[in-house]
XYZ file of C-alpha atoms in Angstrom:
778
model
C 0.000 0.000 0.000
C 1.355 3.400 -0.949
C 1.660 6.151 1.598
C -1.063 8.127 -0.167
C -3.464 5.167 0.021
C -2.571 4.685 3.681
C -3.444 8.305 4.452
C -6.781 7.873 2.664
C -7.607 4.775 4.724
C -6.656 6.480 7.980
C -8.804 9.482 7.030
C -11.705 7.208 6.131
C -11.545 5.519 9.531
C -11.389 8.939 11.205
C -14.467 10.036 9.281
C -16.291 6.941 10.504
C -15.578 8.096 14.042
C -16.591 11.708 13.326
C -19.835 11.002 11.462
C -20.615 7.920 13.528
C -20.241 9.909 16.741
C -23.225 12.057 15.745
C -25.307 8.866 15.543
C -24.938 8.413 19.287
C -28.213 10.219 20.218
C -30.072 7.922 17.800
C -28.580 4.690 19.136
C -31.049 2.745 21.261
C -30.801 -0.884 22.252
C -33.392 -1.765 24.931
C -31.528 -4.767 26.338
C -29.664 -3.006 29.153
C -30.427 -0.921 32.216
C -31.090 2.722 31.266
C -30.959 1.961 27.522
C -31.593 5.593 26.535
C -28.278 6.561 28.144
C -26.139 3.512 28.809
C -26.502 1.870 25.378
C -25.777 5.208 23.647
C -22.592 5.926 25.574
C -21.293 2.361 25.290
C -21.786 2.630 21.510
C -19.949 5.965 21.527
C -17.093 4.629 23.665
C -16.643 1.624 21.390
C -16.807 3.715 18.217
C -14.261 6.282 19.366
C -12.055 3.672 20.990
C -11.775 1.769 17.697
C -11.370 4.768 15.355
C -9.239 7.180 17.379
C -5.999 5.150 16.957
C -6.256 5.660 13.195
C -6.552 9.396 13.723
C -3.541 9.433 16.066
C -1.410 7.775 13.397
C -2.833 10.100 10.740
C -1.983 13.160 12.834
C 1.537 11.847 13.446
C 2.170 11.167 9.773
C 0.458 14.314 8.464
C 0.844 17.367 10.763
C -1.822 19.236 8.767
C -4.410 16.935 10.403
C -3.372 17.906 13.915
C -5.614 20.248 15.947
C -4.310 23.778 15.956
C -3.642 25.183 19.450
C -6.370 27.826 19.293
C -7.495 29.611 22.447
C -10.730 27.635 22.583
C -9.012 24.267 22.146
C -6.498 25.147 24.876
C -9.334 26.307 27.153
C -11.078 22.960 26.679
C -7.832 21.158 27.535
C -7.497 23.275 30.692
C -11.050 22.359 31.679
C -10.233 18.676 31.302
C -7.178 19.182 33.490
C -9.457 20.729 36.137
C -11.870 17.795 35.878
C -8.891 15.439 36.179
C -7.745 17.209 39.339
C -11.250 16.991 40.816
C -11.245 13.265 40.019
C -7.911 12.704 41.753
C -9.017 14.569 44.881
C -12.614 13.367 44.740
C -14.545 12.036 47.727
C -15.291 9.087 45.401
C -12.553 8.835 42.746
C -14.008 5.731 41.080
C -17.392 7.400 40.658
C -15.692 10.502 39.246
C -13.833 8.351 36.730
C -16.567 5.928 35.678
C -19.806 7.738 36.482
C -22.830 5.448 36.787
C -25.188 3.715 34.385
C -27.963 6.266 34.736
C -25.851 9.277 33.668
C -22.557 7.903 32.249
C -20.962 11.285 32.999
C -17.621 10.139 34.386
C -14.306 11.477 33.142
C -13.741 8.219 31.228
C -16.737 9.011 29.002
C -15.880 12.710 28.661
C -12.406 11.831 27.400
C -14.083 10.072 24.484
C -15.871 13.331 23.641
C -12.534 15.131 23.755
C -11.053 12.503 21.421
C -14.011 13.010 19.070
C -13.486 16.780 19.206
C -9.784 16.381 18.385
C -10.549 14.149 15.409
C -13.136 16.571 14.102
C -11.041 19.749 14.344
C -8.072 17.865 12.889
C -9.874 16.533 9.825
C -12.901 18.764 9.194
C -11.312 22.169 8.575
C -13.034 23.952 5.680
C -16.568 25.280 5.207
C -17.429 22.784 2.412
C -16.520 19.966 4.806
C -18.511 21.567 7.602
C -21.523 22.181 5.391
C -21.671 18.451 4.637
C -21.298 17.577 8.315
C -24.023 20.036 9.387
C -26.351 18.832 6.622
C -25.836 15.309 7.950
C -26.545 16.423 11.526
C -29.764 18.319 10.774
C -30.988 15.303 8.792
C -30.416 13.200 11.907
C -32.314 15.793 13.942
C -35.311 15.430 11.617
C -35.328 11.678 12.219
C -35.085 12.286 15.975
C -38.006 14.719 15.762
C -40.174 12.291 13.801
C -39.618 9.515 16.355
C -40.505 11.896 19.199
C -43.674 13.116 17.459
C -44.747 9.534 16.708
C -44.818 8.920 20.458
C -47.911 11.114 20.640
C -50.179 8.642 18.765
C -48.015 5.632 19.707
C -46.857 6.090 23.340
C -45.212 2.630 23.458
C -43.319 3.107 20.211
C -39.974 2.635 21.988
C -41.156 -0.124 24.372
C -41.252 2.274 27.313
C -44.508 4.284 27.655
C -44.203 7.994 26.891
C -46.093 10.674 28.796
C -47.672 13.913 27.622
C -44.171 15.320 27.153
C -42.163 13.248 24.693
C -38.428 12.679 24.502
C -38.196 10.263 21.587
C -34.925 8.387 21.367
C -33.562 10.519 24.205
C -36.480 9.526 26.475
C -36.153 12.646 28.626
C -38.155 15.606 27.172
C -35.561 18.053 28.542
C -32.852 16.246 26.595
C -34.907 16.357 23.387
C -35.588 20.091 23.720
C -31.952 21.018 24.332
C -30.827 18.773 21.446
C -33.190 20.546 19.075
C -31.997 24.007 20.161
C -28.601 23.209 18.650
C -30.104 21.895 15.444
C -32.407 24.878 15.004
C -29.397 27.186 15.098
C -27.427 24.909 12.764
C -30.392 25.107 10.384
C -30.400 28.893 10.684
C -26.714 28.930 9.794
C -27.264 26.760 6.722
C -30.202 28.895 5.608
C -28.252 32.121 6.024
C -25.498 30.802 3.753
C -27.896 31.221 0.792
C -28.500 27.621 -0.277
C -30.388 26.570 -3.415
C -34.195 26.786 -3.494
C -34.429 23.010 -3.238
C -32.176 23.025 -0.156
C -34.197 25.861 1.395
C -37.401 23.826 1.084
C -35.646 20.877 2.716
C -34.304 23.042 5.561
C -37.757 24.542 6.129
C -39.251 21.050 6.433
C -36.562 19.963 8.908
C -37.059 23.174 10.906
C -40.797 22.506 11.085
C -40.180 19.000 12.471
C -37.537 20.176 14.952
C -39.753 22.993 16.240
C -42.685 20.580 16.616
C -40.491 18.166 18.625
C -39.201 21.064 20.731
C -42.756 22.153 21.560
C -43.846 18.558 22.262
C -41.033 18.252 24.812
C -42.458 21.244 26.738
C -39.183 22.108 28.470
C -39.326 25.511 30.156
C -35.563 25.753 30.693
C -34.965 25.015 27.017
C -37.542 27.659 26.078
C -35.646 30.267 28.087
C -32.394 29.167 26.452
C -33.876 29.357 22.963
C -35.356 32.786 23.714
C -31.987 34.111 24.864
C -30.312 32.660 21.778
C -32.848 34.326 19.471
C -32.438 37.613 21.363
C -28.638 37.541 21.046
C -28.879 36.741 17.346
C -31.341 39.583 16.756
C -29.185 42.079 18.640
C -25.944 40.994 16.950
C -27.308 40.781 13.427
C -29.844 43.592 13.673
C -27.375 46.090 15.111
C -24.496 45.328 12.734
C -26.063 44.623 9.366
C -25.768 47.518 6.900
C -29.027 46.472 5.240
C -31.996 48.440 6.572
C -34.360 45.836 5.143
C -32.580 43.024 6.978
C -32.481 45.106 10.149
C -36.247 45.724 9.995
C -36.925 42.067 9.216
C -34.897 40.771 12.173
C -36.225 43.283 14.669
C -39.792 42.783 13.453
C -39.414 39.038 13.861
C -38.090 39.509 17.391
C -40.977 41.845 18.243
C -43.459 39.343 16.837
C -42.018 36.591 19.048
C -42.164 38.794 22.146
C -45.742 39.911 21.474
C -46.823 36.351 20.651
C -45.460 34.991 23.894
C -46.904 37.957 25.790
C -50.373 37.144 24.481
C -49.879 33.475 25.352
C -48.776 34.383 28.880
C -51.702 36.776 29.329
C -54.086 33.972 28.355
C -52.359 31.362 30.545
C -55.437 30.853 32.755
C -57.805 30.254 29.857
C -59.059 26.783 28.997
C -57.342 26.889 25.597
C -53.859 27.480 27.032
C -54.247 25.303 30.140
C -55.185 22.269 28.044
C -52.642 22.859 25.283
C -48.978 22.080 24.690
C -48.190 25.679 25.684
C -49.419 25.317 29.293
C -46.014 24.478 30.772
C -44.377 27.350 28.906
C -46.457 29.850 30.884
C -45.854 28.353 34.353
C -42.336 28.594 35.799
C -43.049 28.055 39.501
C -43.701 24.310 39.719
C -40.338 23.090 41.037
C -38.476 26.309 41.790
C -38.177 25.684 45.539
C -36.502 22.285 45.145
C -34.051 23.831 42.677
C -33.153 26.583 45.154
C -32.554 23.933 47.814
C -30.225 22.035 45.470
C -28.356 25.226 44.525
C -27.943 26.191 48.174
C -26.449 22.771 48.938
C -24.061 23.156 45.994
C -22.930 26.542 47.309
C -22.339 25.177 50.811
C -20.359 22.310 49.305
C -18.188 24.747 47.365
C -17.410 26.711 50.536
C -16.150 23.508 52.173
C -14.008 22.350 49.219
C -13.343 25.478 47.141
C -10.293 24.461 45.085
C -11.064 21.163 43.336
C -14.561 20.567 44.688
C -16.122 17.361 45.932
C -15.179 15.467 42.818
C -16.558 15.167 39.329
C -19.984 13.440 39.272
C -20.230 13.275 43.086
C -22.945 15.844 43.767
C -25.088 13.035 45.243
C -22.599 12.653 48.113
C -22.767 16.369 48.859
C -26.571 16.481 48.532
C -26.993 13.590 50.954
C -24.619 15.001 53.545
C -26.304 18.399 53.505
C -29.788 17.146 52.766
C -32.489 19.716 53.521
C -35.480 18.046 55.262
C -37.794 20.536 53.557
C -37.251 18.618 50.300
C -39.724 15.948 51.437
C -42.545 18.490 51.275
C -42.424 18.076 47.510
C -42.458 14.273 47.472
C -39.844 11.520 47.610
C -38.912 12.114 43.986
C -37.414 15.445 45.013
C -35.260 13.959 47.789
C -32.705 12.065 45.691
C -30.640 14.483 43.597
C -27.382 13.641 41.824
C -27.242 17.046 40.118
C -28.137 20.537 41.297
C -30.032 21.178 38.034
C -27.753 24.107 37.305
C -24.552 23.445 35.375
C -22.722 26.389 36.939
C -23.516 25.209 40.471
C -22.584 21.655 39.496
C -19.218 22.803 38.166
C -18.633 24.977 41.225
C -19.453 22.276 43.775
C -17.931 19.285 41.975
C -14.788 20.830 40.433
C -14.262 23.947 42.578
C -12.732 27.236 41.510
C -10.282 25.491 39.191
C -13.166 23.933 37.309
C -15.316 27.063 37.291
C -12.547 29.302 35.934
C -11.653 26.879 33.155
C -15.319 26.230 32.359
C -15.896 29.985 32.042
C -12.740 30.226 29.924
C -14.283 27.838 27.384
C -17.174 30.222 26.738
C -15.082 33.387 26.949
C -12.542 32.119 24.429
C -15.384 30.866 22.228
C -16.878 34.364 21.990
C -13.417 35.874 21.437
C -12.701 33.360 18.660
C -16.005 34.127 16.896
C -15.521 37.906 17.017
C -11.892 37.549 15.917
C -12.877 35.335 12.985
C -15.421 37.937 11.861
C -12.919 40.786 12.087
C -10.410 38.835 10.001
C -13.004 38.035 7.386
C -13.037 34.278 7.951
C -16.776 34.300 8.660
C -19.535 36.739 7.776
C -22.081 38.552 9.967
C -24.827 35.891 9.823
C -22.249 33.240 10.713
C -20.976 35.318 13.633
C -24.493 36.054 14.878
C -25.422 32.354 14.975
C -22.149 31.361 16.686
C -22.708 34.016 19.358
C -26.385 33.188 19.850
C -26.157 29.386 20.125
C -23.604 29.183 22.982
C -25.453 31.994 24.789
C -28.700 30.040 24.623
C -26.943 26.806 25.588
C -25.286 28.485 28.573
C -28.551 30.012 29.836
C -30.463 26.771 29.373
C -27.882 25.020 31.525
C -28.747 27.327 34.402
C -31.898 25.221 34.807
C -30.750 21.728 33.823
C -27.562 19.700 33.503
C -25.586 18.289 30.604
C -26.453 14.915 29.109
C -25.093 12.706 26.302
C -26.986 14.385 23.448
C -26.032 17.852 24.704
C -22.397 16.776 24.977
C -22.384 15.614 21.353
C -23.952 18.896 20.212
C -21.810 21.189 22.373
C -18.609 19.516 21.213
C -19.824 19.830 17.625
C -20.286 23.550 18.264
C -16.822 23.846 19.832
C -15.289 22.058 16.850
C -17.029 24.407 14.404
C -15.775 27.498 16.254
C -12.239 26.095 16.379
C -12.398 25.418 12.637
C -13.527 28.936 11.756
C -10.709 30.378 13.912
C -8.322 29.809 11.014
C -7.945 31.195 7.490
C -8.095 27.570 6.248
C -11.829 27.691 6.898
C -12.266 29.810 3.755
C -10.562 27.266 1.511
C -12.933 26.329 -1.344
C -11.552 22.797 -1.443
C -12.646 20.002 0.857
C -9.055 19.247 1.787
C -6.713 21.956 3.121
C -3.361 22.380 1.404
C -0.515 20.047 2.316
C 2.137 21.181 4.754
C 5.228 20.592 2.686
C 8.114 18.558 4.056
C 6.047 17.267 6.918
C 4.179 15.071 4.430
C 7.230 12.850 3.980
C 6.822 11.132 7.351
C 6.225 7.384 6.964
C 3.104 5.709 8.348
C 4.153 3.743 11.502
C 2.209 0.550 10.840
C 3.735 -1.375 13.728
C 2.890 1.362 16.181
C -0.601 1.603 14.692
C -1.133 -2.135 15.163
C -0.015 -1.947 18.796
C -2.199 1.075 19.595
C -5.194 -0.455 17.804
C -4.798 -3.705 19.714
C -4.551 -1.892 23.045
C -7.586 0.240 22.164
C -9.572 -2.885 21.237
C -8.682 -4.457 24.587
C -9.796 -1.320 26.428
C -13.072 -1.283 24.488
C -13.653 -4.955 25.285
C -12.876 -4.629 28.987
C -14.305 -1.171 29.696
C -17.277 -1.034 27.327
C -18.296 -4.413 25.891
C -18.113 -6.416 29.118
C -19.988 -3.758 31.177
C -22.631 -3.763 28.423
C -22.915 -7.543 28.729
C -23.124 -7.357 32.530
C -25.943 -4.813 32.284
C -27.720 -6.944 29.688
C -27.510 -10.007 31.934
C -28.836 -7.980 34.873
C -31.891 -6.826 32.944
C -32.478 -10.374 31.674
C -32.334 -11.600 35.266
C -34.814 -8.927 36.289
C -37.172 -9.928 33.465
C -36.919 -13.615 34.354
C -37.699 -12.784 37.977
C -40.794 -10.741 37.063
C -42.006 -13.699 34.964
C -41.536 -16.169 37.810
C -38.548 -17.996 36.281
C -36.584 -17.756 39.531
C -33.897 -20.369 38.851
C -33.041 -18.660 35.570
C -33.121 -15.262 37.265
C -30.532 -16.409 39.799
C -28.317 -17.978 37.112
C -28.322 -14.757 35.076
C -27.672 -12.638 38.174
C -24.686 -14.808 39.037
C -23.370 -14.557 35.463
C -23.751 -10.756 35.585
C -21.758 -10.655 38.827
C -19.000 -12.735 37.251
C -18.769 -10.373 34.259
C -16.285 -7.547 34.931
C -17.934 -4.122 35.155
C -17.392 -0.940 37.165
C -21.169 -0.434 37.295
C -22.422 -2.599 40.160
C -24.911 -0.033 41.476
C -27.875 -1.329 39.502
C -27.009 -4.966 40.084
C -27.209 -4.548 43.826
C -30.365 -2.423 43.571
C -32.334 -4.747 41.282
C -31.333 -7.970 43.010
C -31.987 -6.578 46.495
C -35.346 -5.140 45.470
C -36.440 -8.425 43.906
C -35.328 -10.496 46.874
C -37.106 -8.182 49.334
C -40.349 -8.727 47.409
C -40.263 -12.504 48.048
C -38.564 -12.571 51.453
C -41.776 -11.790 53.346
C -43.630 -14.649 51.606
C -42.831 -18.268 50.879
C -39.107 -18.084 50.339
C -39.016 -21.841 49.843
C -40.353 -21.239 46.337
C -36.796 -20.098 45.582
C -34.671 -23.292 45.887
C -31.432 -21.320 45.663
C -32.487 -18.566 48.067
C -29.439 -19.031 50.315
C -27.016 -18.836 47.377
C -28.897 -15.829 46.012
C -28.741 -14.161 49.423
C -24.981 -14.678 49.539
C -24.622 -13.389 45.963
C -26.402 -10.133 46.827
C -24.155 -9.684 49.854
C -21.045 -10.264 47.712
C -22.157 -7.785 45.033
C -23.187 -5.138 47.554
C -20.083 -5.464 49.704
C -17.936 -5.048 46.590
C -19.907 -2.003 45.459
C -19.820 -0.366 48.903
C -16.084 -1.002 49.250
C -15.618 1.068 46.076
C -18.242 3.728 46.879
C -18.502 3.865 50.682
C -20.088 7.347 50.787
C -23.108 6.590 48.608
C -26.166 6.574 50.886
C -28.680 4.779 48.726
C -26.912 1.396 48.433
C -26.419 1.373 52.222
C -30.156 2.040 52.606
C -31.220 -0.693 50.159
C -28.712 -3.109 51.702
C -30.158 -2.458 55.158
C -33.679 -3.135 53.911
C -32.531 -6.347 52.227
C -30.801 -7.587 55.378
C -33.829 -6.623 57.471
C -36.088 -8.687 55.200
C -33.909 -11.737 55.877
C -33.197 -11.351 59.602
C -35.919 -13.811 60.646
C -34.184 -16.527 58.642
C -30.542 -15.547 59.050
C -29.926 -14.206 62.538
C -26.667 -12.441 61.683
C -28.478 -10.258 59.127
C -30.148 -8.292 61.951
C -26.861 -6.916 63.239
C -25.679 -6.248 59.692
C -28.910 -4.375 58.926
C -28.462 -2.293 62.057
C -24.927 -1.460 60.930
C -26.046 -0.420 57.453
C -28.879 1.770 58.751
C -26.412 3.542 61.015
C -23.936 4.026 58.156
C -26.663 5.468 55.947
C -27.761 7.862 58.689
C -24.179 8.912 59.340
C -23.888 9.884 55.672
C -27.272 11.640 55.527
C -28.382 12.371 59.108
C -31.332 14.605 58.213
C -33.019 12.336 55.681
C -36.442 11.429 57.089
C -36.814 8.343 54.908
C -33.853 6.736 56.670
C -35.260 7.627 60.084
C -38.641 6.124 59.184
C -37.143 2.851 57.950
C -34.696 2.516 60.830
C -37.542 3.141 63.277
C -39.507 0.295 61.684
C -36.460 -1.935 62.037
C -36.106 -1.002 65.719
C -39.759 -1.863 66.396
C -39.296 -5.223 64.693
C -36.246 -5.919 66.852
C -38.037 -4.994 70.107
C -36.439 -1.577 70.598
C -39.553 0.645 70.612
C -38.064 3.369 72.810
C -35.271 4.004 70.316
C -37.850 4.027 67.525
C -39.806 6.701 69.373
C -36.756 8.941 69.595
C -35.984 8.545 65.898
C -39.514 9.445 64.871
C -39.478 12.460 67.199
C -36.222 13.489 65.549
C -37.891 13.230 62.140
C -40.704 15.498 63.326
C -38.211 18.014 64.706
C -36.344 18.178 61.370
C -39.392 19.723 59.690
C -42.620 20.132 61.629
C -44.574 20.668 58.403
C -44.026 17.128 57.052
C -47.242 15.215 57.654
C -45.707 11.769 57.223
C -43.401 12.302 60.218
C -46.357 13.150 62.463
C -48.354 10.251 61.050
C -45.691 7.618 61.675
C -44.941 8.941 65.154
C -48.662 8.983 65.929
C -49.205 5.410 64.696
C -46.213 4.244 66.714
C -47.397 5.971 69.899
C -51.009 4.894 69.488
C -50.536 1.199 68.731
C -46.996 0.286 69.849
C -46.657 2.455 72.936
C -50.364 2.665 73.867
C -49.962 6.405 74.335
C -53.447 7.115 72.997
C -53.609 10.844 73.713
C -50.266 11.870 72.173
C -50.616 9.359 69.375
C -53.999 10.750 68.368
C -52.684 14.306 68.494
C -49.812 13.461 66.154
C -52.083 11.635 63.704
C -54.498 14.568 63.568
C -51.611 16.991 63.125
C -50.428 14.974 60.111
C -53.577 16.226 58.375
C -53.211 19.837 59.485
C -49.668 20.715 58.398
C -48.860 22.326 55.052
C -47.457 19.069 53.646
C -50.147 16.776 55.001
C -49.869 13.011 54.985
C -51.892 11.429 52.174
C -53.392 8.119 53.227
C -52.190 5.204 51.115
C -54.809 2.557 51.881
C -58.254 2.135 53.355
C -56.998 0.542 56.559
C -55.140 3.728 57.487
C -58.475 5.563 57.639
C -59.348 3.614 60.806
C -56.337 5.048 62.649
C -57.346 8.526 61.487
C -60.936 7.965 62.642
C -59.774 6.829 66.090
C -57.500 9.886 66.321
C -60.336 12.245 65.384
C -62.539 10.543 67.981
C -59.890 10.773 70.700
C -59.317 14.485 70.045
C -63.058 15.153 69.728
C -62.574 16.452 66.194
C -66.122 16.165 64.838
C -65.391 17.913 61.568
C -62.468 15.586 60.991
C -64.717 12.549 61.456
C -67.241 13.988 59.033
C -64.515 14.529 56.428
C -63.896 10.779 56.292
C -67.170 10.333 54.425
C -65.618 12.094 51.442
C -62.183 10.513 51.921
C -63.109 6.828 52.195
C -64.304 6.279 48.592
C -60.986 7.645 47.267
C -58.849 5.020 49.028
C -58.112 1.408 48.058
C -60.743 -0.803 49.635
C -59.979 -2.312 53.055
C -61.578 -5.159 54.993
C -65.217 -4.721 56.019
C -64.217 -4.667 59.701
C -62.237 -1.450 59.147
C -65.324 0.436 57.996
C -67.423 -1.037 60.820
C -64.973 0.383 63.343
C -65.072 3.791 61.631
C -68.869 3.688 61.784
C -68.616 2.889 65.514
C -66.451 5.980 66.005
C -69.097 8.055 64.210
C -71.760 6.561 66.401
C -69.908 7.270 69.626
C -69.684 10.945 68.638
C -73.375 11.168 67.738
C -72.825 11.304 63.970
C -75.640 8.891 63.186
C -76.228 10.182 59.657
C -72.588 9.605 58.736
C -72.651 6.229 60.495
C -75.677 5.155 58.489
C -74.091 6.215 55.185
C -71.157 3.903 55.887
C -73.409 1.040 56.981
C -75.636 1.405 53.909
C -72.586 1.257 51.671
C -71.339 -1.873 53.452
C -74.787 -3.492 53.162
C -74.653 -3.151 49.378
C -71.263 -4.859 49.315
C -71.960 -7.697 51.781
C -75.474 -9.196 51.985
C -74.609 -11.098 55.176
C -73.634 -7.867 56.872
C -76.851 -6.258 55.612
C -78.822 -8.969 57.411
C -76.854 -8.529 60.640
C -77.272 -4.769 60.707
C -81.024 -4.886 59.827
C -82.231 -4.426 63.470
C -80.470 -1.060 63.544
C -82.121 0.024 60.290
C -85.563 -1.072 61.580
C -85.041 0.847 64.806
C -85.238 -2.264 66.959
C -81.856 -1.347 68.472
C -79.918 1.931 68.650
C -76.282 0.868 68.203
C -74.114 -1.223 65.945
C -73.050 -3.464 68.825
C -76.643 -4.215 69.814
C -77.487 -5.165 66.226
C -74.472 -7.457 65.971
C -75.246 -9.087 69.348
C -78.863 -9.643 68.339
C -77.904 -11.325 65.060
C -74.720 -13.007 66.216
C -73.695 -15.893 63.986
C -70.016 -16.121 64.837
C -68.934 -14.238 61.729
C -66.109 -12.558 63.572
C -66.895 -8.877 63.123
C -64.269 -6.962 65.092
C -65.714 -5.162 68.103
C -62.564 -3.359 69.230
C -59.678 -1.550 67.535
C -57.123 -3.839 65.884
C -54.254 -4.798 68.122
C -50.706 -5.925 67.522
C -47.645 -3.898 66.707
C -47.948 -1.291 64.030
C -44.630 -0.168 62.690
C -43.368 2.858 60.872
C -43.112 2.342 57.156
C -41.667 4.315 54.322
C -43.265 4.311 50.925
C -40.647 6.578 49.475
C -38.643 5.498 46.439
C -34.920 5.469 45.899
C -32.920 7.939 43.831
C -34.392 9.769 40.874
C -34.555 7.368 37.954
């Protein structure tokens, strides 16, 4: 093979990496955990890992394909150095390096994006090359938009049901909206470069699809980002263009957008807007408080570790340590954050001042590079306006969300474009920049290439392919378990454990959750339950040895061990240890206090349980669940009827009241209302009872008794009439009361006694604190 042919082959492989990298948002293989993220990034890692060696050899042999040390490229390198420092000094270095399956945001993944960036700026240098690449990208965006829009009539198009807001192949609507922001500006750039009429029609069609997908995603943060981007473009282009017609057109368009949104906002309370796609775009207050809590925690974390931060991708550790009990007011979903939902605060808390300065430098040098390129005539005014507007919109959008795989691919595409236009080569009419003279005589180092390619293939196999297989086996095990094929589920779980992977978090979660669901029943239906138990302990111990400061696995481990303590005595002490470790890492998290209190009741330590539940109440007196669980514990476990009833009633009076989960809980509330002589509270149960899952007949009989004892005969009779329609035997037994032969429920039951076992006193036995809250945000 001649040297010239070798260069062509190396370039071809590099192009596969460059163009293939933009396919990452489209890649979706639903055979692993978190397929909308994990399968995409594994594909990207494998693609770059296998193509980057060819680019390295190409850049060595042909210096003209090396990235030029522009200010922006150097700023990006400095940011990666800052992220590397935060990884070295991280509170969880392995998490900072690998990330987790749900986000895949570790430094290992980001280095692949940097490799992709280097390939792109090294090979794609001229506008004709970039025009082809951008045409390719906006075509991909149209496909992404179509898939997202098809989820409206076909919610299960991608196996997983979509909601009112659609995310398409990105699953998350926020991700889809931010992805389309980039493509809308790329489309604007292509349109402003005066394409043919046929191309303009095509671009208009793609823009229509992308805008429709953006609106269907209903992301408010993305809307703000897009608005800022449009505003910056209008100001830059409208203020600098010499054409009065163009100036009027741009400013008129901006005014039309402002007036249109103003009308929409003014009509936000009308039926038309409230029931339309635009409803979310006119309401920005839904989750603002939880975001402020997360930002405050990020700031406090920065003050403690101001230089290199807590470590890249370790915000969850910081959030748990400084958890604000007020978060529970907004539901359990808002109590497990692994990001502050503000990229600036994430950078500040996770990478410190070093990271923040270098992150800011990326955007500062980007704007400098764009303005410099315009002054030197390398780009025109429309080009400059788009390249100023897009990063401005992207930056503002990230004040409300956090980066994700699709946004990484688009932001690095933007960075590569700006780096390319920072050179006079960008104006070259040819697709290939001129050769660099004597440097072209360097031979192609085939031996070195073979060695690097082999090493890269081994890294891809060990760090990407095997983790993919482990995740696939885990999801297969989970599916087999849900279908009752327990022996197969255990075999697959064991095989997943034996497959090397740095991502054990989901293995321990899924296996523990599944085992807990059968531990309270007939465990003998699982012949290998002891081996499975030991497997879960092995997986979890390994995971916790690598990530000792992650609260959630400690919490799930404690619940798993608690579920087994009646069969394996040693598990009780291990569960106690894990609950204490979890509380040490997140001492103000009510969910941990609730679950540990339940454990203490089950291990005959009710006094300690009382203190924990009182502590939960003290953390935030406005959380109804804390009062409810304390009240239930006092009323039934401690027989402290007066204080127990007061706490239960208070759970319904605080701003974040406890919402009853089942019909049986209404009996405890009725008894509490009766004890505190709360007549209006008793009456309110008439409206509440039909909204709850149905309980045993005896529960409603006892509630009717409470009504009767407080003279609420009309309410009592409504309950009894409803029960009579459900149970004909009960209707017969209660007939003397309806006929007026007797005046109380008890007299009617005594008169018609047939040994049916209707309860005549409140249910006894220990009632323990429970926690219905979920785990981390998923």
